[in-house]
Amino acid sequence: MSEEACIVGIGETAYMRKPGSGMSLLGLQLQAAVRAIEDAGLTGQQIDGIMPFPNLGHAEGFAANLGCRNLRFQSIIWMGGAAPVASLRVAAAAVGRGLADYVLIPAGWNGYSGARARQTVSEDVSSLPGGAIARDFYLPFGFTAPPQWYSVIARRHMHEFGTRAEQLGCIAVAMRKHAQRNPNAVMNGRPLTLEDYLASPMLADPYRVFDCCLETDGAAAVVVTTAERARDLGKEPVFIMGAASGQPCPADEITNRKDIFETGLSLAAPEAFGQAGISPRDVDFAQIYDCFTFEVLQQLEEAGFCKRGEGGAFVEGGRIELGGELPVNTHGGLLSEAHVLGMNHIVEAVRQLRGDAGERQVAGAEIGVVTGWGDFGDGSIAILRRA
Amino acid sequence: MSQDDTSIATPLPELEGLTGAFYGFCKDGELRFQRCSDCGSWRHVPREMCADCGSWSWEWERSSGRGTIFTWTVVVRALHPAFQDACPYAPVVIEMEEGVRILSEITDCPPDELEIDQPVEVVFEDASEDVTLPKFRRVAS
Ligand SMILES: [Zn+2]
């Protein structure tokens, strides 16, 4: 990918649980969108491309409120939590080819106060990954929700490589430490020790409660344009050096992959690093989609930050904490900042590369990685660099 | 969650098309998977085509019914109201002798006795008047 595309605007709402945002699904996302558009030095009317999150919005609704005069590009990437980073890739291609000048990528939900995830799973089969396959071959056996689907892969990893609960705990603890440096993190002011982690109740063994992401209200958004337009906006852009997405085979059924650890990221990461012309060793921080702790470990392996089977040792000893070799989820992630569908990971990466991350700033950060994970292991990755 | 939620029915498969055929065999006490007539590859869940060779030809071939435990999870807190009273229970991935894997459960094994590579064999359990589910029980190795 040529370095023509860049992120010029970021925006977030407050992240919260009780009592909830008090805003509609669209209103919440519009608030983040407007902040991203203003951050870019644009007006809503200038947005001519919109990529909503699957099942959470329509481009028409955003455009009508923002007053977009010439909405000429819209697309939804149906990859669950991998969608925001995958959308970044498509938005980069779109502005590069002139399909749009300024693409807005919003995401957000009332994940705490609105329809809760478990209700979605039990009542709306059309929103299930795998659709009828999950309905017909998983749900009758009580295999109904993401922590259950993914924890069978975690157990297999523990069996084959000796990965331990304490190592998953290191991930939960690191995210929580980072949240203490982030006033907008829902878990700010609520530290977590490894002992607390190990004492937390099981949800879907080997996943404990503290292996699982938060349920929160909040939204975030970014605006993508070309380097040339970014110069005219007078804004320091963050460049998209490489971006890729991928889906495991088969993508709609999680138990029958020949290689049970293969994810979309396994396929996407080499493509993205190839485009960027760098290796994982050159990366200063990584914002890894952390729906659950093991998925962080697995993505670190599949993205090439360590070899498969070595993720457990990799996350120990503070390596993924601020001040460590590869700080991961410097904002606290889905585990300890908020579950903003991974859009908060992109926003945090941009903030780090602008040098605006305050007391959690990674010193001298020049290159950062963001990943997305969705459905039954769809993956996406973007490699970003500062101007 | 309120007590009323436990009255929500256990989800059942829609008995349509290939899925209907799969569960139809289960109702007759047979576990059958599709097998490609051209390259011999077995598959589960049901598919229209062979992903290995592209063939449209296949038969419903009888499985030996035997396999081993590949992995599992133990659901301690239900995330679907129909399974509230079943906790703790263990959805198990079984690797069949034919090579395909199937998500099911072990009927005669408490979750804390599950072991990877434990040999199991299929048994059939009626879930409703129309639906029979393939489940598994332990066998000596
Ligand atoms: Zn074949």
Short mmCIF file of C-alpha atoms and ligand atoms in Angstrom, two decimals:
data_model
loop_
_atom_site.label_atom_id
_atom_site.label_comp_id
_atom_site.label_asym_id
_atom_site.label_seq_id
_atom_site.Cartn_x
_atom_site.Cartn_y
_atom_site.Cartn_z
CA MET A 1 0.00 0.00 0.00
CA SER A 2 1.36 3.39 -0.89
CA GLU A 3 1.53 5.78 2.02
CA GLU A 4 -1.06 8.04 0.50
CA ALA A 5 -3.76 7.36 3.06
CA CYS A 6 -3.74 8.66 6.58
CA ILE A 7 -5.89 9.25 9.63
CA VAL A 8 -6.56 12.94 10.21
CA GLY A 9 -9.31 12.91 12.82
CA ILE A 10 -10.13 10.96 15.96
CA GLY A 11 -13.08 11.28 18.30
CA GLU A 12 -14.49 9.51 21.34
CA THR A 13 -17.40 9.86 23.70
CA ALA A 14 -17.12 9.35 27.43
CA TYR A 15 -16.98 5.64 28.22
CA MET A 16 -19.31 4.45 30.94
CA ARG A 17 -21.43 1.80 32.54
CA LYS A 18 -24.04 2.98 35.07
CA PRO A 19 -26.30 4.75 34.38
CA GLY A 20 -25.56 4.47 30.67
CA SER A 21 -25.14 7.07 27.94
CA GLY A 22 -28.77 8.13 27.81
CA MET A 23 -28.28 8.56 24.08
CA SER A 24 -29.58 6.62 21.11
CA LEU A 25 -27.33 4.19 19.27
CA LEU A 26 -27.01 6.68 16.41
CA GLY A 27 -26.74 9.76 18.65
CA LEU A 28 -23.89 8.22 20.60
CA GLN A 29 -21.95 7.39 17.45
CA LEU A 30 -22.68 10.81 15.96
CA GLN A 31 -21.15 12.47 19.00
CA ALA A 32 -17.89 10.59 18.42
CA ALA A 33 -18.13 11.22 14.67
CA VAL A 34 -18.56 14.98 15.10
CA ARG A 35 -15.54 15.09 17.40
CA ALA A 36 -13.44 13.18 14.85
CA ILE A 37 -14.61 15.46 12.03
CA GLU A 38 -13.83 18.60 14.06
CA ASP A 39 -10.47 17.14 15.07
CA ALA A 40 -9.70 16.80 11.36
CA GLY A 41 -10.64 20.44 10.74
CA LEU A 42 -13.59 19.42 8.57
CA THR A 43 -17.34 19.87 8.65
CA GLY A 44 -19.87 17.07 8.48
CA GLN A 45 -20.98 18.30 5.07
CA GLN A 46 -17.55 17.47 3.65
CA ILE A 47 -17.71 13.78 4.60
CA ASP A 48 -18.35 11.86 1.40
CA GLY A 49 -17.66 8.31 2.55
CA ILE A 50 -19.05 6.42 5.57
CA MET A 51 -18.26 2.88 6.77
CA PRO A 52 -20.59 1.94 9.64
CA PHE A 53 -20.05 -1.03 11.95
CA PRO A 54 -22.11 -4.11 10.96
CA ASN A 55 -25.56 -4.21 12.55
CA LEU A 56 -24.98 -0.91 14.39
CA GLY A 57 -25.82 1.73 11.82
CA HIS A 58 -26.52 2.78 8.25
CA ALA A 59 -24.54 5.31 6.26
CA GLU A 60 -27.78 7.10 5.35
CA GLY A 61 -28.57 7.86 8.99
CA PHE A 62 -25.13 9.29 9.65
CA ALA A 63 -25.16 11.30 6.43
CA ALA A 64 -28.62 12.78 7.01
CA ASN A 65 -27.59 14.05 10.46
CA LEU A 66 -24.18 15.30 9.41
CA GLY A 67 -25.60 17.00 6.35
CA CYS A 68 -23.28 15.23 3.93
CA ARG A 69 -23.96 16.87 0.58
CA ASN A 70 -22.32 14.24 -1.59
CA LEU A 71 -22.24 10.81 0.07
CA ARG A 72 -20.64 8.83 -2.73
CA PHE A 73 -18.99 5.93 -0.95
CA GLN A 74 -20.34 3.57 1.70
CA SER A 75 -19.54 0.04 2.71
CA ILE A 76 -19.95 -2.28 5.70
CA ILE A 77 -17.34 -4.96 6.38
CA TRP A 78 -19.12 -7.97 7.91
CA MET A 79 -16.31 -9.13 10.19
CA GLY A 80 -17.59 -8.30 13.68
CA GLY A 81 -14.87 -6.78 15.85
CA ALA A 82 -12.40 -7.05 12.98
CA ALA A 83 -14.50 -4.52 11.04
CA PRO A 84 -13.03 -1.20 12.23
CA VAL A 85 -9.44 -2.06 11.23
CA ALA A 86 -10.64 -3.82 8.07
CA SER A 87 -12.65 -0.67 7.29
CA LEU A 88 -9.50 1.39 7.72
CA ARG A 89 -7.92 -0.69 4.98
CA VAL A 90 -10.86 -0.24 2.62
CA ALA A 91 -11.13 3.47 3.42
CA ALA A 92 -7.43 3.86 2.59
CA ALA A 93 -7.98 2.17 -0.74
CA ALA A 94 -11.09 4.26 -1.37
CA VAL A 95 -9.42 7.63 -0.85
CA GLY A 96 -6.37 6.40 -2.76
CA ARG A 97 -8.54 5.62 -5.79
CA GLY A 98 -10.63 8.76 -5.49
CA LEU A 99 -13.84 6.96 -4.53
CA ALA A 100 -14.15 9.45 -1.70
CA ASP A 101 -12.16 12.34 -0.24
CA TYR A 102 -12.97 12.01 3.47
CA VAL A 103 -14.16 8.67 4.86
CA LEU A 104 -15.76 8.53 8.30
CA ILE A 105 -15.50 5.23 10.22
CA PRO A 106 -17.72 5.29 13.30
CA ALA A 107 -18.41 2.53 15.84
CA GLY A 108 -20.11 2.39 19.18
CA TRP A 109 -23.02 1.03 21.13
CA ASN A 110 -24.87 1.07 24.39
CA GLY A 111 -23.20 -2.21 25.30
CA TYR A 112 -24.06 -1.74 28.95
CA SER A 113 -27.43 -0.03 29.05
CA GLY A 114 -28.84 -1.24 25.73
CA ALA A 115 -29.61 -4.74 24.49
CA ARG A 116 -26.95 -6.83 26.17
CA ALA A 117 -24.76 -9.18 24.22
CA ARG A 118 -26.32 -12.33 25.64
CA GLN A 119 -29.79 -11.24 24.59
CA THR A 120 -28.57 -10.60 21.09
CA VAL A 121 -27.21 -14.11 20.93
CA SER A 122 -30.29 -15.80 22.27
CA GLU A 123 -32.90 -13.92 20.29
CA ASP A 124 -31.41 -12.78 17.02
CA VAL A 125 -29.94 -15.63 14.98
CA SER A 126 -29.18 -13.29 12.08
CA SER A 127 -26.54 -11.58 14.24
CA LEU A 128 -24.78 -14.86 15.11
CA PRO A 129 -21.40 -15.55 13.52
CA GLY A 130 -21.95 -18.55 11.26
CA GLY A 131 -25.69 -17.81 11.18
CA ALA A 132 -27.66 -21.01 10.69
CA ILE A 133 -24.59 -23.16 11.43
CA ALA A 134 -24.37 -21.80 14.96
CA ARG A 135 -28.14 -22.10 15.37
CA ASP A 136 -28.27 -25.69 14.11
CA PHE A 137 -25.00 -27.18 15.43
CA TYR A 138 -23.85 -25.07 18.41
CA LEU A 139 -26.84 -23.61 20.25
CA PRO A 140 -28.66 -26.93 20.85
CA PHE A 141 -25.62 -28.02 22.88
CA GLY A 142 -25.39 -24.81 24.90
CA PHE A 143 -22.42 -23.50 22.88
CA THR A 144 -24.04 -20.10 22.64
CA ALA A 145 -21.63 -17.19 23.15
CA PRO A 146 -18.15 -15.85 22.32
CA PRO A 147 -16.35 -16.73 25.60
CA GLN A 148 -17.48 -20.34 25.12
CA TRP A 149 -16.57 -20.47 21.42
CA TYR A 150 -13.09 -19.07 21.96
CA SER A 151 -12.27 -20.80 25.23
CA VAL A 152 -12.12 -24.19 23.51
CA ILE A 153 -9.21 -22.83 21.44
CA ALA A 154 -7.58 -21.49 24.61
CA ARG A 155 -7.84 -24.91 26.26
CA ARG A 156 -6.28 -26.59 23.24
CA HIS A 157 -3.41 -24.07 23.34
CA MET A 158 -2.90 -24.85 27.02
CA HIS A 159 -2.81 -28.56 26.17
CA GLU A 160 -0.37 -28.29 23.28
CA PHE A 161 1.95 -25.58 24.59
CA GLY A 162 1.55 -25.58 28.36
CA THR A 163 0.04 -22.09 28.43
CA ARG A 164 -1.08 -21.30 32.00
CA ALA A 165 -3.85 -19.33 33.69
CA GLU A 166 -1.23 -17.07 35.31
CA GLN A 167 -0.08 -16.06 31.83
CA LEU A 168 -3.61 -15.11 30.78
CA GLY A 169 -3.72 -13.22 34.07
CA CYS A 170 -0.62 -11.20 33.08
CA ILE A 171 -2.64 -9.83 30.15
CA ALA A 172 -5.61 -8.85 32.32
CA VAL A 173 -3.28 -7.20 34.83
CA ALA A 174 -1.35 -5.27 32.16
CA MET A 175 -4.53 -3.86 30.62
CA ARG A 176 -5.76 -2.84 34.05
CA LYS A 177 -2.47 -1.13 34.91
CA HIS A 178 -2.70 0.91 31.73
CA ALA A 179 -6.27 1.93 32.58
CA GLN A 180 -4.94 3.56 35.74
CA ARG A 181 -3.22 6.10 33.48
CA ASN A 182 -6.36 6.76 31.44
CA PRO A 183 -9.08 8.94 33.02
CA ASN A 184 -11.64 7.85 30.39
CA ALA A 185 -11.11 4.15 31.20
CA VAL A 186 -14.06 2.58 32.97
CA MET A 187 -11.62 0.67 35.21
CA ASN A 188 -9.63 3.77 36.14
CA GLY A 189 -9.28 3.76 39.91
CA ARG A 190 -9.87 0.02 40.16
CA PRO A 191 -6.50 -1.78 40.06
CA LEU A 192 -6.24 -5.54 39.62
CA THR A 193 -3.60 -7.95 40.94
CA LEU A 194 -2.76 -11.40 39.62
CA GLU A 195 -4.23 -12.78 42.86
CA ASP A 196 -7.50 -10.92 42.20
CA TYR A 197 -7.48 -12.36 38.70
CA LEU A 198 -6.95 -15.95 39.84
CA ALA A 199 -9.66 -15.57 42.49
CA SER A 200 -12.27 -14.30 40.03
CA PRO A 201 -15.11 -16.72 39.25
CA MET A 202 -15.05 -18.98 36.22
CA LEU A 203 -17.37 -18.02 33.38
CA ALA A 204 -16.43 -20.50 30.64
CA ASP A 205 -13.46 -22.49 31.89
CA PRO A 206 -10.60 -21.66 31.23
CA TYR A 207 -12.06 -18.12 31.01
CA ARG A 208 -12.65 -16.36 34.29
CA VAL A 209 -14.68 -13.17 34.63
CA PHE A 210 -11.49 -11.10 34.39
CA ASP A 211 -10.51 -12.78 31.12
CA CYS A 212 -13.53 -11.11 29.53
CA CYS A 213 -14.00 -7.68 28.00
CA LEU A 214 -16.21 -5.05 29.61
CA GLU A 215 -19.78 -4.23 28.66
CA THR A 216 -19.90 -0.45 28.28
CA ASP A 217 -21.62 2.45 26.55
CA GLY A 218 -19.46 4.51 24.26
CA ALA A 219 -18.46 5.34 20.70
CA ALA A 220 -15.36 6.30 18.76
CA ALA A 221 -14.63 7.36 15.21
CA VAL A 222 -11.84 8.23 12.81
CA VAL A 223 -11.59 10.14 9.52
CA VAL A 224 -9.37 8.88 6.69
CA THR A 225 -8.09 10.92 3.76
CA THR A 226 -5.07 11.23 1.46
CA ALA A 227 -1.72 12.72 2.47
CA GLU A 228 -2.26 15.58 0.04
CA ARG A 229 -5.59 16.57 1.60
CA ALA A 230 -4.13 16.14 5.09
CA ARG A 231 -1.50 18.77 4.25
CA ASP A 232 -4.25 21.21 3.28
CA LEU A 233 -6.00 20.58 6.60
CA GLY A 234 -2.86 21.60 8.48
CA LYS A 235 -3.12 18.55 10.66
CA GLU A 236 -0.27 16.15 11.50
CA PRO A 237 -1.49 12.98 9.82
CA VAL A 238 -0.86 9.40 10.96
CA PHE A 239 0.06 7.32 7.94
CA ILE A 240 -1.32 3.88 7.13
CA MET A 241 1.86 1.99 6.16
CA GLY A 242 0.07 -1.31 5.64
CA ALA A 243 -3.35 -2.79 6.29
CA ALA A 244 -4.84 -6.20 5.63
CA SER A 245 -7.68 -8.42 6.70
CA GLY A 246 -8.29 -12.13 6.47
CA GLN A 247 -10.63 -14.93 7.37
CA PRO A 248 -9.76 -18.44 8.51
CA CYS A 249 -10.94 -21.46 6.49
CA PRO A 250 -13.75 -22.14 7.15
CA ALA A 251 -14.71 -18.77 8.61
CA ASP A 252 -18.27 -19.75 9.53
CA GLU A 253 -17.44 -22.77 11.74
CA ILE A 254 -14.85 -22.69 14.48
CA THR A 255 -14.20 -26.36 15.26
CA ASN A 256 -13.21 -27.85 11.87
CA ARG A 257 -10.14 -25.90 10.82
CA LYS A 258 -7.28 -28.18 9.88
CA ASP A 259 -5.04 -25.86 11.89
CA ILE A 260 -7.16 -25.03 14.92
CA PHE A 261 -5.04 -21.97 15.78
CA GLU A 262 -5.30 -20.36 12.38
CA THR A 263 -7.12 -17.02 12.39
CA GLY A 264 -7.71 -14.34 9.83
CA LEU A 265 -4.76 -12.50 11.31
CA SER A 266 -2.44 -15.43 10.51
CA LEU A 267 -3.08 -14.66 6.86
CA ALA A 268 -3.37 -10.87 7.10
CA ALA A 269 -0.29 -10.04 9.18
CA PRO A 270 2.37 -11.08 6.63
CA GLU A 271 0.52 -9.07 3.98
CA ALA A 272 0.41 -5.94 6.13
CA PHE A 273 4.04 -6.18 7.26
CA GLY A 274 5.03 -6.81 3.65
CA GLN A 275 3.26 -3.63 2.51
CA ALA A 276 4.86 -1.63 5.30
CA GLY A 277 8.28 -3.08 4.61
CA ILE A 278 8.96 -3.62 8.29
CA SER A 279 8.98 -6.56 10.71
CA PRO A 280 7.24 -6.96 14.06
CA ARG A 281 10.56 -6.09 15.75
CA ASP A 282 10.26 -2.54 14.43
CA VAL A 283 6.96 -1.89 16.22
CA ASP A 284 6.87 0.42 19.27
CA PHE A 285 3.44 -0.57 20.62
CA ALA A 286 0.50 -2.78 19.68
CA GLN A 287 -3.21 -2.24 20.31
CA ILE A 288 -4.48 -5.82 20.12
CA TYR A 289 -8.22 -6.58 20.02
CA ASP A 290 -8.77 -8.00 23.49
CA CYS A 291 -12.24 -9.48 23.60
CA PHE A 292 -10.67 -12.07 25.92
CA THR A 293 -7.18 -12.48 27.32
CA PHE A 294 -6.21 -15.54 25.28
CA GLU A 295 -7.11 -13.80 22.02
CA VAL A 296 -4.39 -11.24 22.82
CA LEU A 297 -1.85 -14.02 23.32
CA GLN A 298 -2.96 -15.78 20.16
CA GLN A 299 -2.86 -12.63 18.04
CA LEU A 300 0.63 -11.77 19.33
CA GLU A 301 1.69 -15.18 18.04
CA GLU A 302 -0.18 -15.08 14.75
CA ALA A 303 0.95 -11.51 13.99
CA GLY A 304 4.53 -12.67 14.43
CA PHE A 305 5.53 -10.83 17.60
CA CYS A 306 6.55 -14.25 18.93
CA LYS A 307 6.41 -17.82 17.66
CA ARG A 308 3.31 -19.94 18.03
CA GLY A 309 3.35 -21.58 21.44
CA GLU A 310 5.57 -18.88 22.95
CA GLY A 311 2.83 -16.36 23.65
CA GLY A 312 2.50 -17.42 27.27
CA ALA A 313 6.13 -16.64 28.05
CA PHE A 314 5.98 -13.50 25.89
CA VAL A 315 3.28 -11.79 27.98
CA GLU A 316 5.08 -12.46 31.28
CA GLY A 317 7.50 -10.23 33.12
CA GLY A 318 5.97 -6.91 32.10
CA ARG A 319 6.99 -7.19 28.44
CA ILE A 320 3.54 -6.01 27.28
CA GLU A 321 3.25 -3.27 29.90
CA LEU A 322 4.12 0.41 29.47
CA GLY A 323 7.90 0.56 29.82
CA GLY A 324 8.20 -2.99 28.48
CA GLU A 325 9.51 -4.18 25.14
CA LEU A 326 6.07 -4.07 23.43
CA PRO A 327 3.42 -2.12 25.34
CA VAL A 328 0.02 -3.61 24.46
CA ASN A 329 -3.27 -1.73 24.77
CA THR A 330 -1.86 1.39 26.35
CA HIS A 331 -5.42 2.70 26.92
CA GLY A 332 -6.55 -0.39 28.82
CA GLY A 333 -8.25 -2.09 25.88
CA LEU A 334 -11.64 -3.74 25.81
CA LEU A 335 -10.71 -5.41 29.07
CA SER A 336 -10.19 -2.25 31.10
CA GLU A 337 -10.92 0.92 29.10
CA ALA A 338 -14.21 0.11 27.36
CA HIS A 339 -15.68 -2.19 24.71
CA VAL A 340 -15.86 0.17 21.78
CA LEU A 341 -15.58 -2.63 19.21
CA GLY A 342 -11.88 -1.98 18.71
CA MET A 343 -12.38 1.53 17.35
CA ASN A 344 -10.91 2.76 20.65
CA HIS A 345 -7.74 0.82 19.73
CA ILE A 346 -7.35 2.81 16.50
CA VAL A 347 -7.99 6.10 18.31
CA GLU A 348 -5.38 5.23 20.96
CA ALA A 349 -2.81 4.27 18.32
CA VAL A 350 -3.27 7.65 16.62
CA ARG A 351 -3.04 9.46 19.95
CA GLN A 352 0.23 7.65 20.73
CA LEU A 353 1.69 8.46 17.32
CA ARG A 354 0.73 12.13 17.71
CA GLY A 355 2.53 12.12 21.07
CA ASP A 356 -0.72 13.10 22.79
CA ALA A 357 -1.09 10.15 25.18
CA GLY A 358 -0.16 12.02 28.32
CA GLU A 359 1.12 9.96 31.22
CA ARG A 360 0.73 6.77 29.21
CA GLN A 361 2.74 8.03 26.23
CA VAL A 362 5.15 5.47 24.77
CA ALA A 363 8.37 7.46 24.57
CA GLY A 364 9.52 8.04 21.00
CA ALA A 365 6.69 6.01 19.48
CA GLU A 366 7.08 6.02 15.70
CA ILE A 367 5.34 2.84 14.52
CA GLY A 368 2.28 1.16 16.02
CA VAL A 369 0.14 -1.84 15.18
CA VAL A 370 -3.63 -2.17 15.62
CA THR A 371 -5.51 -5.45 15.21
CA GLY A 372 -9.14 -6.44 15.03
CA TRP A 373 -10.76 -9.79 15.84
CA GLY A 374 -14.31 -10.76 15.09
CA ASP A 375 -16.87 -13.52 14.75
CA PHE A 376 -15.15 -16.94 14.62
CA GLY A 377 -11.62 -15.55 14.28
CA ASP A 378 -11.80 -13.04 11.44
CA GLY A 379 -8.76 -10.80 11.63
CA SER A 380 -7.49 -7.42 10.55
CA ILE A 381 -4.32 -5.44 11.10
CA ALA A 382 -3.07 -1.94 10.36
CA ILE A 383 0.47 -0.68 10.68
CA LEU A 384 0.58 3.04 11.38
CA ARG A 385 3.41 5.55 11.59
CA ARG A 386 3.73 9.09 12.73
CA ALA A 387 4.28 11.88 10.25
CA MET B 1 -31.73 -12.79 34.99
CA SER B 2 -35.21 -13.45 36.29
CA GLN B 3 -36.69 -16.84 37.09
CA ASP B 4 -39.04 -16.52 34.12
CA ASP B 5 -36.10 -16.82 31.77
CA THR B 6 -35.63 -20.48 32.62
CA SER B 7 -38.92 -21.18 30.85
CA ILE B 8 -37.27 -20.21 27.54
CA ALA B 9 -37.09 -23.29 25.34
CA THR B 10 -33.78 -24.94 24.53
CA PRO B 11 -32.77 -23.86 21.04
CA LEU B 12 -33.22 -26.56 18.43
CA PRO B 13 -31.96 -26.89 14.85
CA GLU B 14 -34.16 -25.93 11.93
CA LEU B 15 -34.79 -29.22 10.11
CA GLU B 16 -34.30 -27.89 6.60
CA GLY B 17 -32.18 -29.02 3.67
CA LEU B 18 -28.89 -30.72 4.46
CA THR B 19 -29.26 -29.94 8.16
CA GLY B 20 -32.66 -31.63 8.16
CA ALA B 21 -31.11 -34.68 6.52
CA PHE B 22 -28.28 -34.85 9.09
CA TYR B 23 -30.71 -34.73 12.01
CA GLY B 24 -33.09 -37.07 10.22
CA PHE B 25 -30.41 -39.77 10.30
CA CYS B 26 -29.84 -39.06 14.01
CA LYS B 27 -33.54 -39.66 14.62
CA ASP B 28 -33.06 -43.08 13.00
CA GLY B 29 -30.10 -43.77 15.30
CA GLU B 30 -27.40 -43.19 12.68
CA LEU B 31 -24.58 -40.68 12.65
CA ARG B 32 -23.80 -39.85 9.02
CA PHE B 33 -21.52 -37.23 7.52
CA GLN B 34 -21.20 -36.15 3.92
CA ARG B 35 -18.32 -37.80 2.07
CA CYS B 36 -17.06 -36.57 -1.29
CA SER B 37 -17.64 -39.15 -4.03
CA ASP B 38 -14.62 -37.90 -5.97
CA CYS B 39 -11.81 -37.33 -3.46
CA GLY B 40 -13.21 -39.26 -0.50
CA SER B 41 -12.94 -36.33 1.90
CA TRP B 42 -15.41 -36.29 4.84
CA ARG B 43 -17.08 -33.08 5.95
CA HIS B 44 -19.07 -31.57 8.78
CA VAL B 45 -21.05 -29.32 9.06
CA PRO B 46 -23.07 -30.08 5.89
CA ARG B 47 -21.91 -28.21 2.78
CA GLU B 48 -23.09 -27.96 -0.81
CA MET B 49 -19.67 -28.66 -2.34
CA CYS B 50 -16.38 -30.37 -1.46
CA ALA B 51 -13.98 -27.65 -0.27
CA ASP B 52 -11.02 -29.93 -1.04
CA CYS B 53 -11.71 -30.77 -4.72
CA GLY B 54 -14.74 -28.74 -5.78
CA SER B 55 -16.93 -31.76 -6.42
CA TRP B 56 -20.72 -31.55 -6.17
CA SER B 57 -21.02 -35.33 -5.70
CA TRP B 58 -21.29 -36.78 -2.23
CA GLU B 59 -23.01 -39.46 -0.15
CA TRP B 60 -24.26 -39.50 3.41
CA GLU B 61 -21.83 -42.11 4.76
CA ARG B 62 -22.22 -43.81 8.09
CA SER B 63 -19.68 -42.78 10.73
CA SER B 64 -18.12 -45.37 13.00
CA GLY B 65 -19.58 -43.22 15.77
CA ARG B 66 -16.23 -43.30 17.54
CA GLY B 67 -13.90 -40.43 18.26
CA THR B 68 -11.81 -38.74 20.91
CA ILE B 69 -12.20 -35.57 22.93
CA PHE B 70 -10.33 -32.74 21.19
CA THR B 71 -11.14 -29.84 23.51
CA TRP B 72 -13.97 -28.40 25.59
CA THR B 73 -15.18 -25.52 27.73
CA VAL B 74 -17.05 -25.67 31.02
CA VAL B 75 -19.93 -23.21 31.12
CA VAL B 76 -20.18 -22.11 34.73
CA ARG B 77 -22.38 -19.08 34.09
CA ALA B 78 -24.93 -19.54 31.32
CA LEU B 79 -25.03 -16.86 28.61
CA HIS B 80 -28.31 -18.17 27.21
CA PRO B 81 -31.35 -18.34 29.49
CA ALA B 82 -32.31 -21.86 28.37
CA PHE B 83 -29.13 -23.27 29.90
CA GLN B 84 -29.37 -21.59 33.33
CA ASP B 85 -30.30 -24.79 35.12
CA ALA B 86 -27.76 -26.94 33.27
CA CYS B 87 -24.66 -25.19 34.72
CA PRO B 88 -22.00 -26.31 35.02
CA TYR B 89 -22.06 -28.13 31.69
CA ALA B 90 -19.43 -28.78 29.05
CA PRO B 91 -19.75 -28.26 25.30
CA VAL B 92 -17.12 -30.66 23.89
CA VAL B 93 -15.39 -30.80 20.50
CA ILE B 94 -15.00 -34.44 19.42
CA GLU B 95 -12.61 -35.50 16.68
CA MET B 96 -14.22 -38.42 14.87
CA GLU B 97 -12.28 -41.37 13.42
CA GLU B 98 -13.22 -40.03 9.97
CA GLY B 99 -11.32 -36.81 10.76
CA VAL B 100 -14.23 -34.39 11.06
CA ARG B 101 -14.90 -32.63 14.35
CA ILE B 102 -18.33 -32.21 15.91
CA LEU B 103 -19.55 -30.03 18.76
CA SER B 104 -21.60 -32.03 21.26
CA GLU B 105 -21.54 -33.11 24.88
CA ILE B 106 -20.57 -36.18 26.92
CA THR B 107 -23.60 -37.59 28.69
CA ASP B 108 -21.86 -39.72 31.32
CA CYS B 109 -18.94 -37.52 32.34
CA PRO B 110 -18.89 -34.71 34.90
CA PRO B 111 -16.96 -31.69 33.52
CA ASP B 112 -14.04 -32.17 35.93
CA GLU B 113 -13.38 -35.67 34.58
CA LEU B 114 -13.02 -34.61 30.93
CA GLU B 115 -9.66 -35.39 29.34
CA ILE B 116 -8.20 -34.59 25.95
CA ASP B 117 -7.90 -37.78 23.82
CA GLN B 118 -10.53 -39.64 25.90
CA PRO B 119 -12.24 -42.12 23.52
CA VAL B 120 -15.99 -41.65 23.15
CA GLU B 121 -18.85 -43.10 21.09
CA VAL B 122 -22.09 -41.63 19.85
CA VAL B 123 -25.43 -42.04 21.61
CA PHE B 124 -28.69 -40.43 20.58
CA GLU B 125 -30.89 -38.27 22.78
CA ASP B 126 -34.35 -37.00 21.89
CA ALA B 127 -34.54 -33.24 22.42
CA SER B 128 -38.13 -32.92 21.18
CA GLU B 129 -40.68 -34.93 19.26
CA ASP B 130 -38.90 -34.05 16.03
CA VAL B 131 -35.27 -33.54 16.98
CA THR B 132 -32.74 -36.14 18.11
CA LEU B 133 -29.27 -34.86 19.03
CA PRO B 134 -26.04 -36.86 18.64
CA LYS B 135 -24.28 -36.96 22.00
CA PHE B 136 -21.39 -39.07 23.27
CA ARG B 137 -20.37 -41.35 26.11
CA ARG B 138 -16.98 -42.54 27.28
CA VAL B 139 -15.60 -45.89 26.15
CA ALA B 140 -12.54 -47.73 27.44
CA SER B 141 -9.40 -46.87 25.48
ZN ZN C 1 -13.73 -33.86 -2.86
#
